[in-house]
Amino acid sequence: MSHSVSYTKDGDIGIITVNNPPVNALSQHVRAGLSESFIAANSDPTVATILICDGRTFIAGADITEFGRPMETPNFLETLLTMENMSKPVIAAIHGTALGGGLETALCCHYRVAVPSARVGLPEVHLGLLPGAGGTQRLPRLIGAQAAVDAIANGVQINAKAAHAAGVIDELVEEGKLLEGAKAFARKIVANGAPLKKVRDMNEKVTGVDPAIFEKARATAMQTRRGFKAPLSCIACVEAACTLPFEEGMARERELFQELHDGMQSAAQRHIFFSERAASKVDDMPKDVKLLDVKTVGVIGAGTMGGGIAMNFANVGIPVFLLETKQEFLDKGLAVVRGNYERTAKKGRLTTEQVEQRMGLITPTLDYADLGSVDMIIEAVFENMPIKKEVFAKLDEIAKPGCILATNTSTLDVDEIAAVTKRPEFVIGTHFFSPANVMQLLEIVRGAKTSFEVLATTLAVAKTIKKIGVVVGVCDGFVGNRMIHQYLAQGQYLLEEGCLPDAVDAPVYDLGFAMGPLTMSDLAGLDVGWRIRQGKGLPASLPAGQRYCEIGDRICEQGRFGQKTGGGFYNYDPSTRSKQTAPEIEKLIVDYSKEKGIKRRKIDSEEVLERLMYALINEGAWILEEGIAQRASDIDVIYVYGYGVPAYLGGPMFYADQIGLDKVYKRVCEFAEQDPASWKPAPLLKKLAEQGATFN
Ligand code: 3HC
Ligand code: NAI
């Protein structure tokens, strides 16, 4: 019998136990073990069979590493049929998470019991898939079409209590006593002569469903997940459960599953799933690194970022001291935090008590002494090196030994900041993205002297506050902003060479990006970069041979700083913020080209797309070469979680792999020939292209 599935007996009850760490995924040997065990259990003189799992969870789904290849026997559907057709009751005993194929397995059992801490769900949509083992046909028969569409198309996890109320779980059993509870349940239903309840037979079809629910679900999916194919296929399958008999519904599910499975979107989303988990691994980290305790936190600066950073900790119950230079700045910062919470409460996602409880966890202060006992301090003051150094010198005086000192700088040298302290090994960068309480990405900047303990603890803190932490090295802009700088620069060069704003933005938007480079600049505020460039004395101070486009500066000189001032590259409706073409800016662009003696030309959307994407990719290759990112997939994670690149593209480096690095490199070389001032082909890109290799 398979090493990962065992069959034992406790008197009159058969017990099949899956043990396939870490999450009991349905790998080939598990499917084989389940089939064999159920056949054995069926011919035993027992009265019922329990399916239970060892370790931290019930079956968490199909083995995702097996996707993209032909499925080895036994076929999962056949395994499930063996179970469902057992001649005595089968009871799934659920703890942890029964997800995807795990829940589909449980739905083929005749009954389900769970501990209260368990969760169930069909999250396949997040992998660009749909539940492909009957989930789309069985779940609606159990809980109705609307609830099934909500659960499947959004891939949400439902807690055991809600699942019990919905009828997915038949009985909740005492926490920590799952097997005992399942045995008692089994004996009870056998004694009561309960039938072999097959979900598939509950209804021939799901009836009485208003077709409008599917139209509504499609409209929402197209709006909130533009370009994603899987949500629409999930909805189509649930719809099939309402219009077709079970077997035909299953055939429809199979067909749409296969289509998604074989497509590029799912390959990209699976890449992001594994990349996200790989990102928390540091190649040279020793295995036995001890984590430091982070139970209380200090945040310096209650501005745009500081307030949001403090909210992250309060949201997970960690007390925060928020320090400012003046009471009025504290009051202002806290008012913004409260406003954010109250808006969430208005939408029904927090109770008034929760708002107060979270506000209660944030203690405002003007006194550094209050931070003397905290475990981690995150600095978010002005982006100015002398001020940062002054703050870190102060922190070095007051922070307790072992306290992590983090900076939220977006451009400054973390090592230079660390050097003003007597404990550079405790200094690290935590680069949050704006709005800090919303954006999932956290670039964790590893300084030259940052210790493994501090790095590992910061990664753990990221997980605690529900961020995706990606370790990056010290350089101007780290990974995300350093790459975006090249992309935004190409956006401006395209303007002076012949494009108008919409022609620059549309190709990447059509590819799936949340917005194009110019709309992104308008949203972030054009003044931020303008002030930095002014501070650097640009363009006068520009080193010889470098390219510079002044269009952004000229727009700022008119007091147009983007969305917040009602205009930037585009005009924005003051009430709706809807974007409109700005004829005055189009004229400015055309006049600028003339003034600079640039002959405007027609640039097709393919060239626009290539220039923007390859600027990202080429800089990404430099970043890899310099060791600023550990692996290409880390860059992909940064772009998906920090820059609005849809997961179905898999990030810029995965995208490059799909195009073919030889093609990308060839175009980059052509661009460099035409414009050597802004293109420097990365040696790593050249090497991989010549080897016929990929980044990932
Ligand atoms: N297949 C293969 N490996 C998996 C896996 C799966 N279904 N789920 C998790 N893993 C791996 C992870 O890659 C990770 O590996 P690593 O340690 O080498 O990095 C390890 O298991 C632990 O995973 P997490 O770090 O995510 O552990 P957590 O405890 O934080 O979370 C979890 C556990 C909630 C189960 C989470 O792993 C998860 O959401 N997994 C995916 C669940 C899922 O999407 N299931 C549906 C699969 S598709 C399917 O079932 C198709 C079917 O309909 C036919
Ligand atoms: P901000 O100007 O909104 O807030 C800075 C706050 O720090 C102000 O409230 C100010 O009163 C306070 N402050 C200044 N000196 C101080 C001192 N010595 N002690 C205590 N408080 C002090 O700035 P923002 O945007 O919040 O930026 C903060 C840091 O975060 C900067 O390093 C910035 O580069 C970085 N960052 C900003 C992002 C953004 O989108 N705004 C994104 C990522 C990082």
mmCIF file of C-alpha atoms in Angstrom, residues 133 176 196 274 304 322 337 341 408 478 583 614 624 654 662 681 689:
data_model
loop_
_atom_site.group_PDB
_atom_site.id
_atom_site.type_symbol
_atom_site.label_atom_id
_atom_site.label_comp_id
_atom_site.label_asym_id
_atom_site.label_seq_id
_atom_site.Cartn_x
_atom_site.Cartn_y
_atom_site.Cartn_z
ATOM 1 C CA ALA A 133 -13.160 17.114 -9.739
ATOM 2 C CA GLY A 176 -8.547 18.425 19.340
ATOM 3 C CA LEU A 196 -25.516 6.857 2.003
ATOM 4 C CA PHE A 274 5.207 29.008 -5.905
ATOM 5 C CA THR A 304 1.238 59.146 4.606
ATOM 6 C CA LEU A 322 3.390 56.327 16.938
ATOM 7 C CA VAL A 337 -5.981 56.456 10.534
ATOM 8 C CA TYR A 341 -11.008 52.574 9.846
ATOM 9 C CA ASN A 408 10.943 52.774 5.253
ATOM 10 C CA PHE A 478 15.758 48.669 -4.686
ATOM 11 C CA PRO A 583 -5.737 68.796 -25.567
ATOM 12 C CA TYR A 614 11.703 45.331 -22.261
ATOM 13 C CA LEU A 624 19.662 39.789 -10.950
ATOM 14 C CA PHE A 654 7.937 35.211 -16.566
ATOM 15 C CA ASP A 662 16.487 35.545 -27.669
ATOM 16 C CA PRO A 681 21.669 45.455 -22.710
ATOM 17 C CA ALA A 689 19.412 34.300 -24.684
#
